[in-house]
PDB file of C-alpha atoms in Angstrom:
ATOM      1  CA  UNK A 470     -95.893 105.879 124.416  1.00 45.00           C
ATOM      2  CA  UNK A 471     -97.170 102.390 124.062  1.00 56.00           C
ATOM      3  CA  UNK A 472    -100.746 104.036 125.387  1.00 60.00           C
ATOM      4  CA  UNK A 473    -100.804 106.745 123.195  1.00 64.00           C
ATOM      5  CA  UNK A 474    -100.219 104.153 120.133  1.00 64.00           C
ATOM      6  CA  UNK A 475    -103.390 102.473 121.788  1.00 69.00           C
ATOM      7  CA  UNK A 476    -105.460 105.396 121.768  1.00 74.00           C
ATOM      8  CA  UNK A 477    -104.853 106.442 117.601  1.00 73.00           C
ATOM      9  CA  UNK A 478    -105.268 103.069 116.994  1.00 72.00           C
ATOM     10  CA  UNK A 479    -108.636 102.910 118.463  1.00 78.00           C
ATOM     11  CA  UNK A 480    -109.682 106.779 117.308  1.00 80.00           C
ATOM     12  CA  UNK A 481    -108.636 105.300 113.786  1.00 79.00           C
ATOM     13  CA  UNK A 482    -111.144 102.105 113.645  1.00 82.00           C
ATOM     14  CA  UNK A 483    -114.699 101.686 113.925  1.00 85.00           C
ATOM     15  CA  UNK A 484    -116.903 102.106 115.905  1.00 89.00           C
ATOM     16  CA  UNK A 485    -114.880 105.286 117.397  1.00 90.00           C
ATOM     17  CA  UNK A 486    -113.970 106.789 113.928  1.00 91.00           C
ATOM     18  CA  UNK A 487    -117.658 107.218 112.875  1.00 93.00           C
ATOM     19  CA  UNK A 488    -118.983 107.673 116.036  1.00 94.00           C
ATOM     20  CA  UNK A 489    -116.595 110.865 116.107  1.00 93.00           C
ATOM     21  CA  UNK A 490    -117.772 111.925 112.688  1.00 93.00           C
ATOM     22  CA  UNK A 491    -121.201 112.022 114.191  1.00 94.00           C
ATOM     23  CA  UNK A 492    -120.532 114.416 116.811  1.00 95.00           C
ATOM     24  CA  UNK A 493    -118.289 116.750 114.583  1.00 94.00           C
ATOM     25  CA  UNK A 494    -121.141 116.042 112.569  1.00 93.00           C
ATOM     26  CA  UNK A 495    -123.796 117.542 115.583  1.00 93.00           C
ATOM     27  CA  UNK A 496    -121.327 120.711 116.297  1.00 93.00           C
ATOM     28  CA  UNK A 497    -121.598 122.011 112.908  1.00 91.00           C
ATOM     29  CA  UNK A 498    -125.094 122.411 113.370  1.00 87.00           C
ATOM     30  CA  UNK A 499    -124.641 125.431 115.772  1.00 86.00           C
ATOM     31  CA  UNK A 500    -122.268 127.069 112.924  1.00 83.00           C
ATOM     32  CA  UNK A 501    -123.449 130.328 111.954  1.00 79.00           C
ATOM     33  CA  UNK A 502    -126.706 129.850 109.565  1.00 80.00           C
ATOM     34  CA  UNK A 503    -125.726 129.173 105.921  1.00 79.00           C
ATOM     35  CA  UNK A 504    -121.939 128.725 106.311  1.00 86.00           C
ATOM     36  CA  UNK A 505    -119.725 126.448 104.729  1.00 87.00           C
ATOM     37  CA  UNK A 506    -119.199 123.890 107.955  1.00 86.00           C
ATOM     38  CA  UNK A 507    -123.159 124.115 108.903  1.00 87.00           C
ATOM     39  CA  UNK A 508    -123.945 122.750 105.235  1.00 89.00           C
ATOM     40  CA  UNK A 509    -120.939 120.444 105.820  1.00 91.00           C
ATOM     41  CA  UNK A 510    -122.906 119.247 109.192  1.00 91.00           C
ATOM     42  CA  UNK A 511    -125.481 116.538 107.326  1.00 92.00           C
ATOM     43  CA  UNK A 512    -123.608 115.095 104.975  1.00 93.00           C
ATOM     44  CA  UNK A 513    -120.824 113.974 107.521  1.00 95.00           C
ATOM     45  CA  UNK A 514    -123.624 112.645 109.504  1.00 95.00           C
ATOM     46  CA  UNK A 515    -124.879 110.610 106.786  1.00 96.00           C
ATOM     47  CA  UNK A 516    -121.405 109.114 105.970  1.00 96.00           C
ATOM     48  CA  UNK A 517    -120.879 108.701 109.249  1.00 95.00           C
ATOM     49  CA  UNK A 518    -123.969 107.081 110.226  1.00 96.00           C
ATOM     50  CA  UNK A 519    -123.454 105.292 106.628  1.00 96.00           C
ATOM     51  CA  UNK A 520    -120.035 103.891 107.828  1.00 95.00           C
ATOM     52  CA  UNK A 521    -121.124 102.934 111.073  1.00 95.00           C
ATOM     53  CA  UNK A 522    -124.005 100.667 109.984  1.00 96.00           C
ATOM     54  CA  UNK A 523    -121.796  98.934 107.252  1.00 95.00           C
ATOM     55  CA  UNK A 524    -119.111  98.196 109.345  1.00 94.00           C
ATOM     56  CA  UNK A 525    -121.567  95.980 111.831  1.00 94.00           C
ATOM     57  CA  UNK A 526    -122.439  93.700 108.837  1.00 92.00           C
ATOM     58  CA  UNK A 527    -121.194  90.511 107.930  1.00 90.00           C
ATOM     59  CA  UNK A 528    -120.757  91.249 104.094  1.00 90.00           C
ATOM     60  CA  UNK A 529    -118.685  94.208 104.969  1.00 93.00           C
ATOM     61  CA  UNK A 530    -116.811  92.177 107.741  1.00 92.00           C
ATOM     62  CA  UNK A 531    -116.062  88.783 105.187  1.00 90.00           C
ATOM     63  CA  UNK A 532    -115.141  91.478 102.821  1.00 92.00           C
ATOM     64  CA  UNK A 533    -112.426  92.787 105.022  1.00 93.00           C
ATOM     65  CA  UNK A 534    -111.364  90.103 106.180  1.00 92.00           C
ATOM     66  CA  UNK A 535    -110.855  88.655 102.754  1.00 92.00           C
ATOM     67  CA  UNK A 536    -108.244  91.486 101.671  1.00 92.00           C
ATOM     68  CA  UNK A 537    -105.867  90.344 104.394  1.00 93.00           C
ATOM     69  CA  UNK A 538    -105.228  87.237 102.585  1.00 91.00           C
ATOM     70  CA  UNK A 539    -102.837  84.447 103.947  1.00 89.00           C
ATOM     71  CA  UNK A 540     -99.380  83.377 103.943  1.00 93.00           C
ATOM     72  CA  UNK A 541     -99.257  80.044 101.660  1.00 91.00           C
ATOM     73  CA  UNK A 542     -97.478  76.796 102.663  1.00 91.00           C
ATOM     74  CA  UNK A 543     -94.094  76.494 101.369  1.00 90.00           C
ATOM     75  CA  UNK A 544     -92.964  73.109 100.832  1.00 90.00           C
ATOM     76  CA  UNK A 545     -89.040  74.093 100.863  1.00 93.00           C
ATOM     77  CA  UNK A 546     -88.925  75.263 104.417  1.00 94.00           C
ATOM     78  CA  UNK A 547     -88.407  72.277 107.386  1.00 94.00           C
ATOM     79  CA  UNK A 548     -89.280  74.251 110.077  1.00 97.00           C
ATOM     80  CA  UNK A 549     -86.779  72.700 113.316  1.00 97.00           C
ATOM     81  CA  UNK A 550     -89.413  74.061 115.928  1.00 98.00           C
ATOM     82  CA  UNK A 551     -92.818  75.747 116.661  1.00 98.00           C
ATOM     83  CA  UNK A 552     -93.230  79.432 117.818  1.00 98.00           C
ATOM     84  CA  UNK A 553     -97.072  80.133 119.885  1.00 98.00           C
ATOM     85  CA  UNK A 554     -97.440  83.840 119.878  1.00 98.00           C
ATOM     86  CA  UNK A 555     -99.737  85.082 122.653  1.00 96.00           C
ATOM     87  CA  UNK A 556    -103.144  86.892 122.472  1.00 95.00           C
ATOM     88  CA  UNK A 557    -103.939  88.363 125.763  1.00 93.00           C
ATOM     89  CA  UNK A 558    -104.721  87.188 128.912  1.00 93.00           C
ATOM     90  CA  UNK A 559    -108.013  87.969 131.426  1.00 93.00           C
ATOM     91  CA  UNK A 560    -107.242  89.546 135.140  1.00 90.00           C
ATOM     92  CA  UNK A 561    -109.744  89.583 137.710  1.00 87.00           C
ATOM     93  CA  UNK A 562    -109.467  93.239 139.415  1.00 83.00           C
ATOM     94  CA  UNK A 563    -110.689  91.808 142.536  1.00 85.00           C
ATOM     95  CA  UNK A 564    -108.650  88.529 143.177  1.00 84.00           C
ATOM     96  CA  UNK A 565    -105.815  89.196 140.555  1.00 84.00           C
ATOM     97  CA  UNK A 566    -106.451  85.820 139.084  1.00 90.00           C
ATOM     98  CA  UNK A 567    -104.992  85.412 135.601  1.00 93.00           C
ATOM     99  CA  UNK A 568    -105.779  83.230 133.348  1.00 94.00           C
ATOM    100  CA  UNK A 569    -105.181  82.974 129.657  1.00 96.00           C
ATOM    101  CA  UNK A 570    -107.957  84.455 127.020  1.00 96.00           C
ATOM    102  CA  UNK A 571    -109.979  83.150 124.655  1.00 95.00           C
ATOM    103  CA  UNK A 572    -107.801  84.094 121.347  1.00 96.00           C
ATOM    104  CA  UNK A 573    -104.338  82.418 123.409  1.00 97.00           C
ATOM    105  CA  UNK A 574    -106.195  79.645 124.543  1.00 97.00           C
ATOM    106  CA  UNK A 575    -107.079  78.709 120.490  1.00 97.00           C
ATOM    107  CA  UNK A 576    -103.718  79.081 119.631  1.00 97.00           C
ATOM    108  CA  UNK A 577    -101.953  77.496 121.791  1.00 98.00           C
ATOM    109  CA  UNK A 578    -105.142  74.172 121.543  1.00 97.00           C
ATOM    110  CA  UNK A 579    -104.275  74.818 117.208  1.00 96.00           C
ATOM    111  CA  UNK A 580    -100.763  74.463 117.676  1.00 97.00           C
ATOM    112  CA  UNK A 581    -101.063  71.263 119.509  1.00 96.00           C
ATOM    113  CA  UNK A 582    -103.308  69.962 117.283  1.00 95.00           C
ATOM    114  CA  UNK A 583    -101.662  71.160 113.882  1.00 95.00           C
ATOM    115  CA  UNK A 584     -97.744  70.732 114.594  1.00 95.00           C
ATOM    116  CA  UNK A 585     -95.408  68.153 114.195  1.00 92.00           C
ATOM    117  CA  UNK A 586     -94.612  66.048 117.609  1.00 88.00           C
ATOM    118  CA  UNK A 587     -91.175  66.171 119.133  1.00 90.00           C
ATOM    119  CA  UNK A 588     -90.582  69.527 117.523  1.00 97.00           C
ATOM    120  CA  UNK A 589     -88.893  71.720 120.305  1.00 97.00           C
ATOM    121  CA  UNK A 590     -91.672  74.750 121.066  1.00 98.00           C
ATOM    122  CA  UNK A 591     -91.068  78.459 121.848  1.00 98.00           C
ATOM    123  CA  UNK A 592     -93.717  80.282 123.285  1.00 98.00           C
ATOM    124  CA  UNK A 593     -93.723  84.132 123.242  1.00 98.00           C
ATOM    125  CA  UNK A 594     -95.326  87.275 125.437  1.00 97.00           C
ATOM    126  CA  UNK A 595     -94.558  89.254 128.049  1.00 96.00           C
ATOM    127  CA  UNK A 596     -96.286  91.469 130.440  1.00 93.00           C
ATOM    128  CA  UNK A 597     -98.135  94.283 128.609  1.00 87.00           C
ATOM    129  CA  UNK A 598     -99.684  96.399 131.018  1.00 82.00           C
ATOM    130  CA  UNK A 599     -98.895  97.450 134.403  1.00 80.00           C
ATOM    131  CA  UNK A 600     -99.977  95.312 137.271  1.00 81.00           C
ATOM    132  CA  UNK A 601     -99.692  91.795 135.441  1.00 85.00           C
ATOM    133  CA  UNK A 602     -97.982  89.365 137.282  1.00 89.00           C
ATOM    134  CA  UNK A 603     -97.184  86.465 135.024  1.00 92.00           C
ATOM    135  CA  UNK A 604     -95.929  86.925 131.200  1.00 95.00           C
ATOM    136  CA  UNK A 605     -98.111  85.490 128.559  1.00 96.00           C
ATOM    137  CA  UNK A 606     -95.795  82.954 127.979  1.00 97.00           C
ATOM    138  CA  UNK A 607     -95.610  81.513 131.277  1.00 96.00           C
ATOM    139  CA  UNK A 608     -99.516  81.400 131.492  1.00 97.00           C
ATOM    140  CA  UNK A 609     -98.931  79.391 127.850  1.00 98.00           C
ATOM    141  CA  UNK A 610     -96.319  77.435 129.269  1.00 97.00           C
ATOM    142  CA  UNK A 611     -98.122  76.162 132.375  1.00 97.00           C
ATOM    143  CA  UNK A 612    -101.371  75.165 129.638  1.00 97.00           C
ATOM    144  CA  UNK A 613     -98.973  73.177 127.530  1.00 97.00           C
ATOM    145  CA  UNK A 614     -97.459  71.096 130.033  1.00 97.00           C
ATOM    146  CA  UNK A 615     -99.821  70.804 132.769  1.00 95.00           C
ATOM    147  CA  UNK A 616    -103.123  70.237 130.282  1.00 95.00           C
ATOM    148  CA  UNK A 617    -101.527  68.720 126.910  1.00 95.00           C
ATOM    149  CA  UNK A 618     -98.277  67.071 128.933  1.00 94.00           C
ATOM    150  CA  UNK A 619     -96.811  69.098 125.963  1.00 95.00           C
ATOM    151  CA  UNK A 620     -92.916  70.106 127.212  1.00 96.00           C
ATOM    152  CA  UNK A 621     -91.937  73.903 126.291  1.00 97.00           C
ATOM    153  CA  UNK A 622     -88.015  74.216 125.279  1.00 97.00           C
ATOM    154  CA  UNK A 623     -88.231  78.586 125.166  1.00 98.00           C
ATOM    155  CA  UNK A 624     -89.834  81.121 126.981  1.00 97.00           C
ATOM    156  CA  UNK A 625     -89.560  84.484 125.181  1.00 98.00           C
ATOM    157  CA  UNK A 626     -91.598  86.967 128.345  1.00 96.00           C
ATOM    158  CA  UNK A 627     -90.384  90.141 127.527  1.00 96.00           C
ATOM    159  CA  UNK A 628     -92.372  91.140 124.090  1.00 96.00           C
ATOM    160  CA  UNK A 629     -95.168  93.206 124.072  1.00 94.00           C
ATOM    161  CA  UNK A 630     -96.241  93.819 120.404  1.00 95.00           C
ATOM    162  CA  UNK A 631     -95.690  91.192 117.330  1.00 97.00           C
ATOM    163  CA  UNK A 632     -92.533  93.043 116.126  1.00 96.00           C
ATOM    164  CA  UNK A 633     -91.306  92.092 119.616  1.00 97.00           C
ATOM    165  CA  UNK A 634     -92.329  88.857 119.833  1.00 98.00           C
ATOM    166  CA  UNK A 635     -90.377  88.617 116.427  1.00 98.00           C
ATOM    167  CA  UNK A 636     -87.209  90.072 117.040  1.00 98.00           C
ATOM    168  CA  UNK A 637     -86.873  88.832 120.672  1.00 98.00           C
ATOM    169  CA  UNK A 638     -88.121  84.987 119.383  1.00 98.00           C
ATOM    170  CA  UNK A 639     -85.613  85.434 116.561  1.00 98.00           C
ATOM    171  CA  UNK A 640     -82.563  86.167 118.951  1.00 98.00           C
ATOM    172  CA  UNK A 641     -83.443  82.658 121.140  1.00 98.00           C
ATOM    173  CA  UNK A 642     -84.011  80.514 117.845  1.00 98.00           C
ATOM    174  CA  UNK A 643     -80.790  81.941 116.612  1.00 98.00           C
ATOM    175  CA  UNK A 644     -78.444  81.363 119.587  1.00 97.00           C
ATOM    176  CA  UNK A 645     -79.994  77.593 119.779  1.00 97.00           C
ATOM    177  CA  UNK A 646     -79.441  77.514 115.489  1.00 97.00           C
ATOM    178  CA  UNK A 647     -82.878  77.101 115.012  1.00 97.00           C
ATOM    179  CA  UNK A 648     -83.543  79.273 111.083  1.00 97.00           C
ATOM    180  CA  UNK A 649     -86.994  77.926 110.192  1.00 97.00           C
ATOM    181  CA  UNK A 650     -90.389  77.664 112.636  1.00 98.00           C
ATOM    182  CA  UNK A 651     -93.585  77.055 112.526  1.00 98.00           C
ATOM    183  CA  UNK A 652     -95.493  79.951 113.180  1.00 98.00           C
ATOM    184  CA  UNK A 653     -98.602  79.142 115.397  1.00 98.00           C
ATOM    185  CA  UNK A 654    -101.502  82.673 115.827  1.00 98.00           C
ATOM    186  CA  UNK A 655    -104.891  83.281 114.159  1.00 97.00           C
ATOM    187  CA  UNK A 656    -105.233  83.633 110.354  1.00 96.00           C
ATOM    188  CA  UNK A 657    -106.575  87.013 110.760  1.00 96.00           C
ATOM    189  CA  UNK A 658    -102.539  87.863 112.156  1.00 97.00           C
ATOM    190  CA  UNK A 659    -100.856  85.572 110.257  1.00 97.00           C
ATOM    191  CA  UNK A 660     -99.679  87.567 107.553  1.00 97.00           C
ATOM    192  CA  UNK A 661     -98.819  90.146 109.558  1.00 97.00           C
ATOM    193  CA  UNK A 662     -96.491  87.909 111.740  1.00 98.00           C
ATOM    194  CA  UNK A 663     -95.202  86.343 109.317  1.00 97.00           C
ATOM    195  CA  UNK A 664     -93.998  89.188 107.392  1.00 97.00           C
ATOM    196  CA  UNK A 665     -92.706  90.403 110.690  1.00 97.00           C
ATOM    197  CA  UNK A 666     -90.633  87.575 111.462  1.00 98.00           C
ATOM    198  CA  UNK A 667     -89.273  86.787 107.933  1.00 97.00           C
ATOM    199  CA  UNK A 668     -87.590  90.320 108.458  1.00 97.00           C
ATOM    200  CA  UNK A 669     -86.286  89.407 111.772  1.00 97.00           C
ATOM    201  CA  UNK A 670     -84.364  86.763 110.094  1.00 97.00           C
ATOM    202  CA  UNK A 671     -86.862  83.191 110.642  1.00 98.00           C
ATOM    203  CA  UNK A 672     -88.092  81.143 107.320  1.00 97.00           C
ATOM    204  CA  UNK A 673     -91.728  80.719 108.253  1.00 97.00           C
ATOM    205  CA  UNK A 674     -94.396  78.087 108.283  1.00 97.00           C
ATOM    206  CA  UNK A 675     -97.574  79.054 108.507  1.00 97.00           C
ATOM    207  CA  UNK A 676     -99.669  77.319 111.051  1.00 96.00           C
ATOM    208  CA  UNK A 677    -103.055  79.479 111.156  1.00 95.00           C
ATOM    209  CA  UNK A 678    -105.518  78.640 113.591  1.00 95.00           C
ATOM    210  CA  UNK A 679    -109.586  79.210 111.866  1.00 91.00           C
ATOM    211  CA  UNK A 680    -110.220  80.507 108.883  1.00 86.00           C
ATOM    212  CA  UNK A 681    -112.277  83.489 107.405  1.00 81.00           C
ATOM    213  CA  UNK A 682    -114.871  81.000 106.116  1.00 75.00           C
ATOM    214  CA  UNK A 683    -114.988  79.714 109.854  1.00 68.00           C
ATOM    215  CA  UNK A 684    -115.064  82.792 111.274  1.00 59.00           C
ATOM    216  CA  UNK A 685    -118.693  84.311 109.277  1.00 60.00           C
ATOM    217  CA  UNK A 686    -121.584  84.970 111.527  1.00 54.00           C
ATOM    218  CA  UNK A 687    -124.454  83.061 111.030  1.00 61.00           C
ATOM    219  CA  UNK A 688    -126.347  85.227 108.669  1.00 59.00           C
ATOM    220  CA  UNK A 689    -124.568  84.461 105.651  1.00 63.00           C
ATOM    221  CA  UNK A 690    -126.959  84.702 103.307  1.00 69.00           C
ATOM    222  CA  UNK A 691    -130.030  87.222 102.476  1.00 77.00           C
ATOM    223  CA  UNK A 692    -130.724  90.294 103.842  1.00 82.00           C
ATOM    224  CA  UNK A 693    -128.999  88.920 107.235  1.00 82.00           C
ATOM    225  CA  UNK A 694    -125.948  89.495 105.619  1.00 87.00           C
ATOM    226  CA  UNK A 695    -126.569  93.324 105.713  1.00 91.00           C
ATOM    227  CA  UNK A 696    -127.934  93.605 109.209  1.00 90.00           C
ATOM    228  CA  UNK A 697    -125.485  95.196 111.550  1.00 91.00           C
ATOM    229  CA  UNK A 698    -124.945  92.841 114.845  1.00 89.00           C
ATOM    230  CA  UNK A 699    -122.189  93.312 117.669  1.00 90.00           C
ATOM    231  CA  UNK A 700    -120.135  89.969 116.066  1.00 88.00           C
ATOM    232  CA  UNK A 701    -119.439  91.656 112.616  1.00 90.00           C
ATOM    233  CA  UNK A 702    -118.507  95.125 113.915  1.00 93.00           C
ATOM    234  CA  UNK A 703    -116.159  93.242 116.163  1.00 92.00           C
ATOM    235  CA  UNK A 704    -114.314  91.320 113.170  1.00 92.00           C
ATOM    236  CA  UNK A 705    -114.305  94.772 111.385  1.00 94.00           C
ATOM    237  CA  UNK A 706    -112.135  96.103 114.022  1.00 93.00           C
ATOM    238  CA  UNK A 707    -109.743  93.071 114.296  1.00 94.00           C
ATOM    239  CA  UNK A 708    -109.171  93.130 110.609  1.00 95.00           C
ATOM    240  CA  UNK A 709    -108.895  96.669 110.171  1.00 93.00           C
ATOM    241  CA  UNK A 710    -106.301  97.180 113.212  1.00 92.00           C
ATOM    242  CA  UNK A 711    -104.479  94.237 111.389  1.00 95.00           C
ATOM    243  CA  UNK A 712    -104.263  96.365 107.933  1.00 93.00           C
ATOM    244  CA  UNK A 713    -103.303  99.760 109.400  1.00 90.00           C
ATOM    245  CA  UNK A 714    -100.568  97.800 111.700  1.00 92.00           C
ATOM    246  CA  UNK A 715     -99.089  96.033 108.369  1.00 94.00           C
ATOM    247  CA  UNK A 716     -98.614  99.188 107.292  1.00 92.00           C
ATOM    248  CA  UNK A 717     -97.279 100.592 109.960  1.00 91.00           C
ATOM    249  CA  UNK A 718     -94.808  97.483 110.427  1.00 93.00           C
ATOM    250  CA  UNK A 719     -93.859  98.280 106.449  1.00 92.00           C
ATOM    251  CA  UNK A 720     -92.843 101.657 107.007  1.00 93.00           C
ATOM    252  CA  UNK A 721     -90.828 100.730 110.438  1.00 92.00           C
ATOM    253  CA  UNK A 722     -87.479  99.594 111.335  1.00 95.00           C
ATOM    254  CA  UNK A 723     -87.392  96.693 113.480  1.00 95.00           C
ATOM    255  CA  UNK A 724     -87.428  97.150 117.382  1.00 95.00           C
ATOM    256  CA  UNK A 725     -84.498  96.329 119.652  1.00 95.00           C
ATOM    257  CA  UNK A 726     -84.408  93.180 121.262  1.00 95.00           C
ATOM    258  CA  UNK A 727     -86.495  94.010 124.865  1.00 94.00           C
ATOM    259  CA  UNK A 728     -85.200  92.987 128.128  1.00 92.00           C
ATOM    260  CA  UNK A 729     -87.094  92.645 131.151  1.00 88.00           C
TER     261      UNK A 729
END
């Protein structure tokens, strides 16, 4: 089930929603002469086409990403420990080698940097596809105190998506009496999470690693800014997966607690 989520996910964002308009687009054409779908045929190839280009650019992409907006600090809340959510991990098909990604690898170095010392840390992700052979959070673990001499208190291995690492983080905080966190992922996921594990009973700090202003390609200016390039369709996809998930996480209860 967890693949077939995958796959409409990805059939729902760009560059595989336009790119599919394109060949619907090219079918048409062999409609009968003069119907309704052959005149159809070029103007879903324009949009498409249309779609495609703007979603590569980095005015589109800043645009985006601004309409996600971000979880303010709230002064009230003393968070009594710091939660690292995961972000993937690279596995070498040859030698099985794992090793953290880029995206985990910031977040864990942010929250490091940005939290409070002595505060007890959780760190959270499991093992989401078959043939892993160490969780997220052990991969994190082994970083923290082996590179930053950084002790880890939790390990929460068993989530897969963030409304698992929510409700599974929020059952370890709560049998230890922890109620308020620091919440360590990108700003891109932040409000996501955070929405996510305010409902799974936390009061949340943000602690966002980057920024959208950090994130812009270089052509920020000028015609540049309406260029397509490979960095900008990228952030288009991250930012659009993150709206249709909010949604989705809106309209959904919250998961059971997973055991592994």
């Amino acid at each position: 089930m967890n693949g077939f989520y995958t796959a409409a996910a990805t059939l729902l964002m760009p560059p595989a929603a336009p790119l599919l308009g394109l060949l619907v687009a090219f079918l048409l054409r062999f409609s009968s002469s003069g119907s309704l779908l052959e005149r159809c045929s070029l103007p879903l190839a324009v949009i498409s086409f249309c779609v495609l280009w703007l979603g590569a650019t980095p005015a589109f992409s800043s645009w985006l990403g601004d309409r996600l907006g971000k979880v303010p600090y709230q002064p009230h809340i003393r968070p009594e420990a710091v939660v690292i959510l995961g972000a993937g991990r690279y596995r070498d098909r040859y030698s099985n080698r794992e090793r953290l990604s880029a995206a985990s690898l910031e977040r864990v170095a942010g929250a490091v940097e940005q939290a409070p010392e002595k505060l007890p840390i959780l760190v959270s992700g499991g093992r989401v596809h078959s043939g892993e052979r160490l969780s997220e959070s052990d991969l994190m673990a082994a970083l923290l105190e082996e590179e930053f001499s950084t002790p880890v208190t939790w390990r929460e291995d068993c989530s897969r998506t963030t409304a698992e690492n929510a409700v599974n983080s929020a059952d370890i905080l709560h049998r230890a009496n922890v109620r308020s966190v620091f919440l360590a992922t990108h700003w891109w996921h932040m409000p996501r999470a955070a929405e996510i594990f305010s409902r799974a009973g936390l009061e949340v700090q943000p602690l966002p690693v980057g920024s959208a202003g950090e994130l812009m390609p270089r052509a920020q200016t000028g015609v540049g800014r309406w260029l397509p390039n490979a960095v900008s369709q990228l952030r288009t996809q991250v930012y659009w997966r993150e709206i249709l998930a909010r949604i989705w996480y809106r309209w959904s209860s919250l998961p059971s607690i997973r055991k592994c």
